[in-house]
Amino acid sequence: MIETALIIETVVKAVVVLSVVAAMAGFATFIERKVLAFMQRRLGPMHVGPYGLLQLAADGIKLFTKEDIIPQNAIKPIFIIAPVIGAASAFVAVAAVPYFPEFTVFGYTIHPIISDINVGLLFIMGAASVGMYGPLLAGLSSANKWSLLGGARAVIQLLSFEVVSGLSILAPIMMIGSLSLIDMNDYQIGGVANWLIWKQPLAFVLFAIAGFAETNRTPFDLVEFEAEIVSGYATEYSGMRWGLFFIGEYANMITISVMVSIIFLGGYNDMWFIPGAIAMLLKVSLWIFLFLWVRAAWPHIRPDQLMWLCWKVLMPLSLINVLITGIVLV
Amino acid sequence: MQKVNRLQPFFENLAFEREDDTMIINFGPQHPSSHGQLRLILELDGELVTKAVPDIGYLHRGMEKMAENMIYNEFLPTTDRMDYIAATSNNYGFAHAVEKLLDLEIPRRAQTIRMMLLELNRIISHLFWLATHALDVGAMTIFLYAFREREYAMDLMEDYCGARLTHSAVRIGGVPLDLPQNWITKLSKFIDKLPSDIADYEGLLDQNRIWKMRLEGVGVITPEMAQSWGCSGPSLRGSGIAWDIRKEEPYELYDEVDFDVPVSTTCDSYGRYKLHMEEMRQSIRIIRQVIAMYYETEPEIMAHAPQYISAPKEQIMTQNYSLMQHFVLVTQGMRPPVGEVYVATESPKGELGFYINSQGGAYPYRLKLRAPSFWHTSLLQELLPGHYLADVVTIIGNLNIVFGEIDR
């Protein structure tokens, strides 16, 4: 009986997380447009609903009702499956992420994590890397040279930043001794002074930079930068197929924000008088805002410069960080 | 047999299946950053450009041929459509060439108004250049910031001539209108505020690591290259050669105003960016001096040459001969003396030259435009190889190419 209850609970949680993250991803697009608009002395969407709030619904309807075009020379099965991979892997990664402290409803304790596996962090990183197959396959199957270039850029980006994000996060893992995000959170119980960011500032910065690269956000927005390669891998996509890529990207952004908050910024522990759940929301919002701020402020980097940055600057730094952490721990 | 439903591959797709590792890619004419209708045929090795062939003609409207079938005054609005970013500089280039042909003396007030408009157009053009160039490199916010100031400048143009893009604000022999009331006040307000706006852009870009990484050492035009490919304007001055037609062969009142010709010796895109910023400051300086000169002039705004230029409106309305002359000039057009003339002016983009060959008729026998962007586009084939695809966008944006005047 207990197993049945567990299955039901997990399914319910999965549905809730899926819908909430998807809705948040959609809402993030609205926030992005508004924040960018205010930074650029514009108003952003204003016409659909109060302050353009229903723009989101309008965009959704538009995406669903648009004609779905598959180019004649495209490799159809791969072309169709690529956006699904992109979105699915982003949501799979969400499974091992805890969002809030556990709470009790009607005498039933709920852990707001779908599955607390002991290799949680590794699982998230792995699932997020699989997400890169989306752009890659889309680029290869579209029969379009801009898509091909976009796909190639996706791969070099993956090769470059994945090493850095893995190595930079190794040092905190060594200190905590666990790959579970719940353990990482519990390690930082007891106020702001116990946050890992104070003990691992370099790892924090490296992971943040790698996070920008992983989510294709602005300084590293090479995969679909319009001025250079039209729309990159998504050039030939339209309607909801394109929308899936989009949702996957924003879900990734949320996942990265949550991960940074949990690993370095004290997770969902209470912060002064602020309850843990709200503190978590604040931290994630701050990170998403940072993503948008950077987009408004900075130009793009070139692919070869990204590789130079990752291999020649960030990777040695993260290796040194691991070394120092090891020496200190021993 | 041909498969009916399958698109036949284009020639570049055939080349795609070659044995070597290069890929031929069509950059434009429909591309977000091809700045109009530039088509670049690029041979890429990975993302490295090994060969670049610019292909033009997608915006060709046959303007030089059109000119041969129009009276001189009729052709003036057509020049708006060449460099549509700074239309007045084209109007002026043409009007100035015709005036040279007619050997007219322009009233001083008209000259000051023309200089104000020309420098205002230079500012508009440079702001537009900065906006699109920054957008190409990815700095989206600069685009909207610079467009705001450009909007104010275009409001000024609109106040003067009623049009925002296609100004036709200059006439052969002078200017059509005196400045409207309060226009000078608005202009002064605009140029008083502009330096702080330019400082804002520089604050966002000058020391920005990524901006510098993307621009420094990219698109290096050596002085020899610049000279042999016929560069002019900021592209030439960006290579360390201080050549400005406003200084070398002064027209209008440029020899009476005090301004510097900024030069960059780094020869790269970053140097040209700094140069454009500095040129805007120099334009502000010129406008300030011209405003002072404006108040010392007589109210006459059109040249007095009854054979070629219509008399002022009140004379047309009161004097019979003026009316008749006006009628002849409007219906048949002026008939310049036989001769040919080439007049170059410093447009925001470089040396804008008009060659006119007159056989004494009402239509020019031949009109040829020397558009600076045309020469800068041809430079691309030597400049681009060795750069990455991302740099191609930077360089095209940096050279300030406008397709209206290349294809005309």
XYZ file of C-alpha atoms in Angstrom:
738
model
C 0.000 0.000 0.000
C 2.796 2.375 0.888
C 4.302 1.901 -2.559
C 1.044 2.819 -4.260
C 0.782 5.937 -2.140
C 4.354 6.821 -3.060
C 3.661 6.390 -6.752
C 0.536 8.533 -6.551
C 2.370 11.189 -4.574
C 5.251 11.238 -7.036
C 2.956 11.483 -10.022
C 1.026 14.334 -8.418
C 4.256 16.118 -7.555
C 5.606 15.606 -11.066
C 2.474 17.062 -12.613
C 2.530 20.014 -10.225
C 6.225 20.740 -10.799
C 5.880 20.337 -14.545
C 2.958 22.734 -14.777
C 4.425 25.243 -12.336
C 7.838 25.296 -14.007
C 6.253 25.532 -17.449
C 4.048 28.368 -16.279
C 7.015 30.085 -14.640
C 9.006 29.689 -17.834
C 6.203 31.383 -19.686
C 5.928 34.075 -17.066
C 9.692 34.608 -17.218
C 9.337 35.609 -20.867
C 6.861 38.280 -19.825
C 9.138 39.473 -17.027
C 12.052 39.492 -19.435
C 10.227 41.736 -21.852
C 9.129 44.080 -19.111
C 12.517 44.296 -17.376
C 14.361 44.821 -20.663
C 11.807 47.425 -21.657
C 12.228 49.415 -18.473
C 16.001 49.272 -18.749
C 15.746 50.528 -22.323
C 13.264 53.316 -21.666
C 10.371 51.516 -23.299
C 7.135 50.129 -21.920
C 7.165 46.565 -23.233
C 3.886 44.767 -23.861
C 1.021 47.031 -22.806
C -1.984 46.284 -24.977
C -3.181 42.785 -24.078
C -4.692 42.898 -20.612
C -3.659 45.200 -17.774
C 0.050 46.099 -18.215
C 0.180 43.522 -20.980
C -0.214 40.642 -18.537
C -2.310 38.606 -20.946
C 0.371 38.920 -23.639
C 1.539 35.579 -22.347
C -1.788 33.927 -23.208
C -1.835 35.648 -26.577
C 1.636 34.354 -27.358
C 0.646 30.859 -26.283
C -2.417 30.876 -28.531
C -0.328 32.208 -31.381
C 2.284 29.479 -30.968
C -0.327 26.728 -30.850
C -2.295 27.918 -33.846
C 0.622 28.748 -36.112
C 1.231 26.619 -39.142
C 3.713 23.898 -38.413
C 6.252 23.889 -41.219
C 8.710 21.102 -41.839
C 11.207 22.002 -44.578
C 11.208 19.742 -47.587
C 14.804 18.635 -47.328
C 14.790 18.240 -43.566
C 15.227 14.826 -41.987
C 11.724 14.550 -40.644
C 11.894 12.217 -37.611
C 14.946 13.976 -36.177
C 13.544 17.390 -36.983
C 10.380 16.498 -35.069
C 12.077 14.925 -32.076
C 14.770 17.582 -31.508
C 12.605 20.173 -29.715
C 11.070 17.419 -27.602
C 14.540 16.430 -26.437
C 15.305 20.046 -25.627
C 12.222 20.575 -23.511
C 12.048 17.095 -21.970
C 15.636 17.098 -20.731
C 15.103 20.492 -19.137
C 12.122 19.130 -17.233
C 13.824 15.850 -16.372
C 16.590 17.859 -14.721
C 13.978 19.489 -12.535
C 13.155 16.119 -10.941
C 16.091 16.143 -8.532
C 15.747 19.772 -7.500
C 14.248 20.585 -4.095
C 12.384 23.852 -4.075
C 11.076 24.445 -0.573
C 11.526 23.074 2.924
C 9.252 20.141 3.673
C 5.865 21.066 4.993
C 2.792 19.339 6.430
C -0.692 19.457 4.974
C -3.534 17.633 6.803
C -1.020 15.698 8.854
C 0.781 14.490 5.742
C 4.407 15.559 5.319
C 5.331 16.626 1.812
C 8.893 16.797 0.510
C 8.879 19.302 -2.351
C 11.277 17.249 -4.434
C 10.201 14.624 -6.889
C 13.036 12.257 -6.167
C 15.839 12.749 -3.662
C 18.408 10.561 -5.385
C 21.856 10.416 -3.878
C 23.545 11.627 -7.081
C 21.121 14.518 -7.521
C 23.620 17.084 -8.693
C 25.223 14.721 -11.176
C 21.776 13.814 -12.462
C 20.829 17.447 -13.024
C 24.073 18.224 -14.830
C 23.735 15.103 -16.950
C 20.138 15.792 -17.902
C 20.928 19.403 -18.712
C 23.803 18.317 -20.978
C 21.515 15.925 -22.816
C 19.468 19.041 -23.539
C 22.216 20.161 -25.884
C 21.193 17.320 -28.205
C 18.112 19.372 -28.979
C 19.934 22.241 -30.707
C 22.502 19.876 -32.190
C 19.982 17.552 -33.795
C 17.802 20.457 -34.851
C 20.798 22.083 -36.508
C 21.839 18.924 -38.307
C 18.400 17.929 -39.512
C 17.051 21.292 -40.725
C 18.852 21.294 -44.094
C 19.809 24.901 -43.489
C 23.322 26.220 -43.204
C 22.521 28.728 -40.476
C 20.969 25.890 -38.475
C 24.067 23.831 -39.081
C 26.273 26.636 -37.768
C 23.973 27.025 -34.778
C 24.177 23.312 -34.049
C 27.971 23.382 -34.312
C 28.097 26.321 -31.946
C 25.877 24.425 -29.495
C 28.429 21.630 -29.418
C 31.485 23.819 -28.895
C 29.612 25.638 -26.167
C 28.748 22.355 -24.471
C 32.328 21.121 -24.702
C 33.665 24.381 -23.302
C 31.443 25.222 -20.371
C 30.537 21.713 -19.203
C 34.077 21.122 -17.991
C 34.053 24.382 -16.066
C 30.680 23.920 -14.430
C 31.603 20.363 -13.420
C 34.993 21.301 -12.001
C 33.795 24.436 -10.263
C 31.086 22.536 -8.449
C 33.527 19.799 -7.456
C 35.019 21.915 -4.664
C 31.699 22.400 -2.788
C 30.959 18.726 -3.283
C 34.298 17.855 -1.669
C 33.461 20.029 1.308
C 29.963 18.667 1.767
C 30.685 15.098 0.823
C 27.390 14.496 -0.911
C 25.851 14.972 -4.321
C 22.317 15.394 -3.002
C 21.016 18.920 -3.157
C 19.140 18.412 0.114
C 22.414 17.631 1.880
C 23.926 20.737 0.319
C 21.060 22.774 1.640
C 21.279 21.285 5.101
C 25.012 21.977 5.194
C 24.227 25.701 5.207
C 21.668 25.758 8.019
C 22.078 28.623 10.454
C 21.946 31.976 8.747
C 23.732 33.948 6.106
C 27.177 33.454 7.635
C 26.994 29.745 6.873
C 26.392 30.194 3.174
C 28.824 28.373 0.957
C 29.491 31.476 -1.094
C 31.779 32.783 1.669
C 33.792 29.580 1.717
C 33.871 29.044 -2.047
C 33.693 32.485 -3.702
C 35.724 31.441 -6.739
C 33.619 28.348 -7.342
C 30.532 30.533 -7.093
C 31.752 32.962 -9.741
C 32.879 30.168 -12.055
C 29.617 28.306 -11.696
C 27.645 31.488 -12.329
C 29.574 32.158 -15.538
C 29.134 28.569 -16.639
C 25.445 28.914 -15.826
C 25.151 31.814 -18.235
C 26.767 29.668 -20.896
C 24.621 26.657 -20.099
C 21.396 28.612 -20.488
C 22.576 30.428 -23.648
C 22.104 33.780 -21.972
C 23.509 36.937 -23.395
C 27.249 37.198 -23.222
C 27.330 33.594 -24.444
C 24.241 33.690 -26.593
C 25.993 32.189 -29.604
C 23.636 29.415 -30.533
C 20.843 31.576 -31.869
C 22.236 35.077 -32.066
C 20.111 36.768 -34.658
C 22.590 39.232 -36.126
C 25.110 36.525 -36.924
C 23.413 33.246 -37.723
C 19.808 34.367 -38.219
C 18.136 32.158 -35.609
C 20.763 29.480 -35.345
C 19.400 26.000 -34.851
C 15.817 27.314 -34.619
C 15.845 29.030 -38.034
C 13.535 26.511 -39.667
C 11.270 25.952 -36.684
C 7.880 27.511 -36.269
C 4.839 27.296 -34.036
C 4.910 25.058 -30.989
C 8.040 23.206 -32.036
C 9.918 26.450 -31.701
C 7.964 27.127 -28.504
C 9.259 23.879 -26.999
C 12.845 25.033 -27.453
C 11.888 28.271 -25.853
C 10.207 26.711 -22.833
C 13.148 24.349 -22.415
C 15.538 27.281 -22.386
C 13.592 29.160 -19.732
C 13.111 26.009 -17.649
C 16.897 25.625 -17.779
C 17.257 29.191 -16.606
C 15.021 28.481 -13.623
C 16.881 25.258 -12.837
C 20.229 27.040 -12.871
C 18.861 29.819 -10.655
C 17.566 27.249 -8.176
C 20.854 25.354 -8.224
C 22.931 28.457 -7.566
C 20.585 29.438 -4.751
C 20.777 26.013 -3.129
C 24.468 25.288 -3.556
C 25.913 28.700 -2.787
C 23.275 30.992 -1.374
C 21.943 29.030 1.571
C 19.100 27.252 -0.201
C 15.711 27.236 1.459
C 16.981 27.783 4.979
C 15.416 30.619 6.913
C 17.142 33.924 6.280
C 16.912 36.263 9.270
C 13.174 36.703 9.739
C 12.282 35.537 6.226
C 10.850 31.998 6.059
C 12.819 29.557 3.929
C 10.305 29.168 1.128
C 10.050 32.909 0.551
C 13.802 33.346 0.837
C 14.159 30.735 -1.896
C 11.706 32.548 -4.149
C 13.566 35.810 -3.600
C 16.913 34.276 -4.449
C 15.620 32.637 -7.615
C 13.949 35.876 -8.698
C 17.165 37.765 -8.050
C 19.062 35.372 -10.273
C 16.545 35.567 -13.064
C 16.691 39.343 -12.809
C 20.470 39.145 -13.043
C 20.165 37.103 -16.232
C 17.976 39.822 -17.727
C 20.152 42.656 -16.464
C 23.218 41.172 -18.095
C 21.273 40.767 -21.317
C 20.438 44.464 -21.279
C 23.948 45.598 -20.457
C 26.418 43.529 -22.418
C 27.267 42.692 -26.007
C 27.919 39.153 -27.170
C 31.123 37.235 -27.171
C 32.574 35.380 -30.130
C 32.608 31.551 -30.192
C 36.399 31.386 -30.296
C 36.547 33.840 -27.394
C 34.155 31.652 -25.423
C 36.441 28.682 -25.958
C 39.458 30.759 -25.017
C 37.671 31.909 -21.867
C 36.554 28.432 -20.844
C 39.687 26.444 -21.623
C 42.420 28.956 -20.869
C 40.976 31.008 -18.034
C 38.101 29.339 -16.254
C 39.269 25.724 -16.347
C 42.722 26.370 -14.831
C 41.074 28.554 -12.207
C 38.592 25.857 -11.271
C 41.354 23.252 -11.152
C 43.348 25.472 -8.805
C 40.227 25.947 -6.719
C 39.761 22.167 -6.431
C 43.418 21.792 -5.494
C 43.283 24.434 -2.791
C 40.042 23.027 -1.410
C 41.648 19.601 -1.301
C 44.707 20.897 0.562
C 42.561 22.791 3.056
C 40.326 19.779 3.650
C 43.247 17.433 4.192
C 13.441 13.112 -64.702
C 12.937 15.909 -62.286
C 11.107 15.170 -59.063
C 8.175 17.495 -59.063
C 7.821 18.159 -55.382
C 11.425 18.435 -54.432
C 13.234 21.758 -54.590
C 16.292 21.638 -56.781
C 19.449 22.453 -54.866
C 20.941 25.867 -55.474
C 24.449 26.215 -56.751
C 25.848 26.796 -53.305
C 24.252 23.589 -52.085
C 26.081 21.741 -54.812
C 29.300 23.344 -53.674
C 28.427 22.287 -50.137
C 29.000 18.684 -51.118
C 32.545 19.295 -52.274
C 35.409 17.235 -50.997
C 37.246 19.909 -49.012
C 36.017 21.108 -45.642
C 34.789 24.513 -46.704
C 31.176 25.532 -46.886
C 29.798 28.248 -49.121
C 27.181 30.340 -47.449
C 24.943 33.071 -48.726
C 25.063 35.956 -46.297
C 22.032 37.927 -47.401
C 20.358 39.582 -49.266
C 17.803 38.489 -46.672
C 19.792 38.471 -43.472
C 19.103 40.374 -40.253
C 22.395 42.228 -40.343
C 23.135 42.631 -44.023
C 22.301 46.352 -43.664
C 19.935 46.470 -46.556
C 20.436 44.181 -49.492
C 24.051 43.158 -49.262
C 24.708 39.674 -50.476
C 28.001 38.246 -49.373
C 29.062 34.903 -50.710
C 31.297 33.568 -47.983
C 33.488 30.509 -48.076
C 33.751 29.229 -44.540
C 36.256 26.851 -43.039
C 34.423 26.068 -39.836
C 33.535 29.601 -38.874
C 36.630 31.125 -40.396
C 36.059 33.126 -43.562
C 38.475 32.058 -46.287
C 36.906 33.952 -49.170
C 34.335 36.696 -49.409
C 32.625 38.035 -52.508
C 30.249 40.963 -52.032
C 27.381 40.962 -54.480
C 25.302 44.086 -54.949
C 22.409 45.185 -57.086
C 19.418 43.994 -55.088
C 18.246 47.563 -54.492
C 19.068 48.959 -57.902
C 16.535 51.536 -59.053
C 18.383 53.061 -61.971
C 18.633 56.505 -60.433
C 21.487 57.720 -62.593
C 19.462 56.872 -65.686
C 16.374 58.460 -64.172
C 18.335 61.678 -63.767
C 18.866 61.834 -67.521
C 15.133 62.132 -68.018
C 14.360 64.679 -65.330
C 14.891 68.396 -65.037
C 17.409 69.265 -62.364
C 14.909 70.324 -59.726
C 12.859 67.194 -60.324
C 15.802 64.963 -59.543
C 16.513 66.508 -56.163
C 13.916 64.478 -54.176
C 15.273 61.309 -55.765
C 18.611 61.913 -54.091
C 16.829 61.488 -50.748
C 16.470 57.808 -51.531
C 20.186 57.222 -51.898
C 21.672 57.566 -48.446
C 18.333 57.613 -46.669
C 19.982 57.772 -43.245
C 21.287 61.280 -43.911
C 19.185 62.475 -46.827
C 20.138 66.140 -46.609
C 23.791 65.416 -47.287
C 22.750 63.836 -50.600
C 20.405 66.707 -51.443
C 23.209 69.050 -50.702
C 25.793 67.115 -52.714
C 23.574 67.290 -55.779
C 22.488 70.889 -55.288
C 26.082 71.935 -54.708
C 27.221 70.228 -57.899
C 24.519 71.961 -59.949
C 25.402 75.274 -58.326
C 29.021 74.761 -59.361
C 27.808 74.090 -62.880
C 25.717 77.273 -62.848
C 28.392 79.221 -60.997
C 25.917 80.585 -58.479
C 26.584 82.611 -55.383
C 24.573 81.352 -52.421
C 23.279 83.837 -49.840
C 25.022 83.590 -46.509
C 21.891 82.807 -44.530
C 21.163 79.822 -46.756
C 24.729 78.668 -46.234
C 24.433 78.756 -42.466
C 21.117 76.887 -42.574
C 22.635 74.292 -44.880
C 25.565 73.776 -42.555
C 23.280 73.323 -39.569
C 21.248 70.749 -41.480
C 24.334 68.975 -42.791
C 25.900 68.643 -39.368
C 22.577 67.621 -37.851
C 22.403 64.928 -40.501
C 25.907 63.837 -39.650
C 24.815 63.434 -36.033
C 21.695 61.507 -37.101
C 23.760 59.243 -39.305
C 26.409 58.581 -36.662
C 23.776 57.868 -34.012
C 22.132 55.431 -36.381
C 25.509 53.887 -37.092
C 26.205 53.423 -33.405
C 22.746 51.962 -32.795
C 22.876 49.338 -35.532
C 26.531 48.548 -34.990
C 25.956 47.939 -31.280
C 22.926 45.797 -32.046
C 25.004 43.707 -34.427
C 27.581 43.115 -31.738
C 24.773 42.296 -29.294
C 24.504 45.417 -27.152
C 20.793 45.774 -27.516
C 20.292 48.617 -25.063
C 22.612 51.015 -26.891
C 20.425 50.542 -29.932
C 17.406 51.963 -28.165
C 19.357 54.668 -26.354
C 20.919 55.985 -29.545
C 17.616 55.798 -31.374
C 16.042 58.049 -28.796
C 18.509 60.855 -29.471
C 18.196 60.259 -33.189
C 14.465 60.693 -32.764
C 14.978 64.142 -31.242
C 17.271 65.094 -34.108
C 14.711 63.886 -36.613
C 12.053 65.925 -34.834
C 14.222 68.949 -35.544
C 14.447 67.993 -39.207
C 10.698 67.524 -39.254
C 10.199 70.966 -37.754
C 12.308 72.466 -40.476
C 11.188 70.661 -43.622
C 8.232 68.494 -42.662
C 9.913 65.177 -43.440
C 11.778 62.828 -41.176
C 13.709 60.586 -43.540
C 13.430 61.967 -47.050
C 14.124 65.581 -46.272
C 14.688 67.371 -49.594
C 15.597 70.238 -47.292
C 17.990 71.889 -49.721
C 17.195 73.518 -53.057
C 19.434 74.329 -55.979
C 20.430 77.895 -55.197
C 19.697 77.965 -51.502
C 17.173 76.606 -49.068
C 13.377 76.707 -49.450
C 12.553 78.198 -46.058
C 14.074 80.290 -43.366
C 14.332 78.595 -39.989
C 10.986 78.349 -38.177
C 10.428 80.226 -34.958
C 12.186 78.769 -31.916
C 14.018 76.277 -34.099
C 17.407 77.586 -33.020
C 16.350 77.322 -29.382
C 15.334 73.709 -29.870
C 18.535 72.979 -31.739
C 20.645 74.551 -29.002
C 18.796 72.521 -26.404
C 19.447 69.366 -28.384
C 23.165 69.981 -28.887
C 23.560 71.054 -25.276
C 22.201 67.729 -24.119
C 23.881 65.531 -26.719
C 27.415 65.529 -25.243
C 26.143 63.993 -22.032
C 24.275 61.357 -24.056
C 27.427 60.563 -26.014
C 29.213 60.250 -22.689
C 26.486 57.796 -21.638
C 27.132 55.580 -24.656
C 30.841 55.756 -24.056
C 30.285 54.883 -20.420
C 28.469 51.751 -21.514
C 30.895 50.751 -24.250
C 34.366 52.296 -23.954
C 35.733 50.139 -21.175
C 33.316 47.275 -21.683
C 35.514 44.172 -21.846
C 33.319 42.327 -24.289
C 32.860 45.376 -26.541
C 36.629 45.805 -26.663
C 37.204 42.108 -27.267
C 34.809 42.189 -30.181
C 36.176 45.374 -31.766
C 39.867 45.632 -31.019
C 42.051 44.177 -33.736
C 38.990 43.321 -35.820
C 38.724 44.675 -39.342
C 42.164 46.243 -39.518
C 42.398 48.535 -42.561
C 46.004 49.499 -43.107
C 46.643 52.966 -44.585
C 47.825 51.332 -47.839
C 44.673 49.237 -48.045
C 42.488 52.242 -47.320
C 44.089 54.248 -50.078
C 44.182 51.516 -52.690
C 40.541 50.552 -52.134
C 39.342 54.148 -52.314
C 38.167 54.521 -48.741
C 37.000 57.876 -47.533
C 35.366 59.415 -44.518
C 35.677 57.670 -41.142
C 37.066 54.516 -42.756
C 40.005 56.476 -44.144
C 40.507 58.608 -41.040
C 40.292 55.424 -38.990
C 43.476 54.353 -40.758
C 45.373 57.406 -39.613
C 45.007 59.534 -42.730
C 43.616 62.958 -41.860
C 41.572 63.587 -44.985
C 38.369 65.533 -44.620
C 36.943 67.333 -47.643
C 35.473 69.953 -45.348
C 39.071 70.912 -44.551
C 40.848 70.073 -47.797
C 38.433 71.685 -50.254
C 36.145 73.750 -48.051
C 32.642 74.346 -49.303
C 29.962 76.556 -47.778
C 31.396 78.217 -44.682
C 33.514 75.341 -43.432
C 36.650 77.446 -43.833
C 35.235 79.992 -41.391
C 34.377 77.588 -38.592
C 36.848 76.046 -36.250
C 36.837 72.245 -35.962
C 39.261 69.362 -35.741
C 39.532 66.320 -37.967
C 39.741 63.395 -35.560
C 42.040 60.583 -36.623
C 42.528 57.110 -35.254
C 45.840 55.366 -35.702
C 44.804 51.934 -34.447
C 43.196 51.134 -37.842
C 40.732 48.716 -36.214
C 37.015 48.761 -35.519
C 37.456 50.115 -32.015
C 39.399 53.090 -33.342
C 36.652 53.815 -35.841
C 34.094 53.612 -33.060
C 36.000 56.233 -31.068
C 36.312 58.289 -34.225
C 32.572 58.356 -34.835
C 31.985 59.485 -31.257
C 34.530 62.268 -31.664
C 33.039 63.360 -34.989
C 29.681 63.834 -33.337
C 31.340 66.160 -30.832
C 32.974 68.088 -33.657
C 29.607 68.419 -35.378
C 28.173 69.881 -32.192
C 31.055 72.328 -32.144
C 30.397 73.369 -35.731
C 26.676 73.835 -35.121
C 27.409 76.074 -32.123
C 29.561 78.363 -34.243
C 27.128 78.377 -37.138
C 24.260 79.393 -34.873
C 26.197 82.506 -33.924
C 26.908 83.208 -37.594
C 23.253 82.781 -38.530
C 22.157 85.858 -36.586
C 24.583 88.088 -38.490
C 23.136 87.285 -41.910
C 20.680 89.021 -44.213
C 17.287 87.306 -44.546
C 17.846 86.314 -48.176
C 17.755 82.528 -48.669
C 17.788 81.892 -52.424
C 20.444 82.897 -54.924
C 19.625 85.712 -57.304
C 19.956 84.251 -60.788
C 16.730 84.839 -62.742
C 17.868 82.628 -65.573
C 18.079 79.556 -63.372
C 16.353 80.193 -60.060
C 12.787 81.347 -59.518
C 12.385 84.726 -57.883
C 11.075 84.973 -54.297
C 7.358 84.322 -53.843
C 6.325 87.939 -53.314
C 8.014 88.941 -56.563
C 6.283 86.131 -58.432
C 2.971 87.303 -57.065
C 3.536 90.939 -57.890
C 5.732 91.101 -60.982
C 4.730 89.755 -64.340
C 8.208 88.857 -65.616
C 9.044 86.953 -62.474
C 5.854 84.956 -62.862
C 6.620 84.132 -66.476
C 10.173 83.146 -65.638
C 8.897 80.973 -62.797
C 6.463 79.285 -65.176
C 9.218 78.516 -67.660
C 11.552 77.215 -64.943
C 8.895 74.928 -63.500
C 7.587 73.511 -66.775
C 10.799 73.366 -68.807
C 13.502 73.494 -66.211
C 16.679 75.463 -66.035
C 19.224 75.045 -68.820
C 22.749 75.100 -67.410
C 25.633 76.004 -69.696
C 27.498 73.269 -71.550
C 30.123 71.722 -69.358
C 30.904 69.015 -66.877
C 31.574 69.170 -63.192
C 32.587 66.805 -60.417
C 31.962 68.053 -56.902
C 32.783 66.072 -53.800
C 31.372 66.743 -50.361
C 32.046 65.068 -47.059
C 28.927 63.065 -46.327
C 28.698 61.271 -42.968
C 29.938 58.144 -44.716
C 32.761 59.601 -46.748
C 33.389 61.319 -50.039
C 30.080 61.800 -51.798
C 30.754 63.031 -55.298
C 28.349 64.081 -58.040
C 29.523 64.203 -61.635
C 27.241 66.085 -63.988
C 27.695 66.420 -67.706
C 25.498 69.117 -69.202
C 25.001 69.606 -72.924
C 23.067 72.794 -72.386
C 19.675 71.069 -72.222
C 17.153 70.946 -69.443
C 18.176 67.391 -68.566
C 21.666 66.356 -67.550
C 23.372 64.374 -70.299
C 24.949 62.125 -67.713
C 24.884 62.080 -63.939
C 27.192 59.872 -61.926
C 27.282 59.425 -58.198
C 30.399 58.449 -56.322
C 28.953 56.800 -53.216
C 31.408 56.123 -50.382
C 29.624 52.943 -49.293
C 30.227 51.399 -52.702
C 33.970 51.531 -52.220
C 33.736 50.343 -48.650
C 31.706 47.349 -49.798
C 34.315 46.353 -52.323
C 36.908 46.527 -49.566
C 35.125 43.642 -47.833
C 36.691 41.046 -50.136
C 40.129 41.875 -48.849
C 39.099 42.706 -45.303
C 36.985 39.697 -44.387
C 39.187 36.639 -45.077
C 40.860 35.542 -41.871
C 38.038 36.734 -39.685
C 35.334 34.686 -38.021
C 31.717 34.763 -39.099
C 30.852 36.785 -36.005
C 33.397 39.421 -37.075
C 31.808 39.682 -40.508
C 28.771 41.212 -38.843
C 30.935 43.552 -36.791
C 32.889 44.734 -39.815
C 29.850 45.280 -42.026
C 28.244 47.292 -39.250
C 31.442 49.173 -38.573
C 32.022 50.299 -42.160
C 28.674 52.088 -42.147
C 27.378 50.710 -45.406
C 24.015 51.982 -46.615
C 22.555 50.208 -49.579
C 20.454 53.028 -50.874
C 23.566 54.764 -52.145
C 25.435 51.675 -53.281
C 22.736 50.398 -55.602
C 21.007 53.773 -56.204
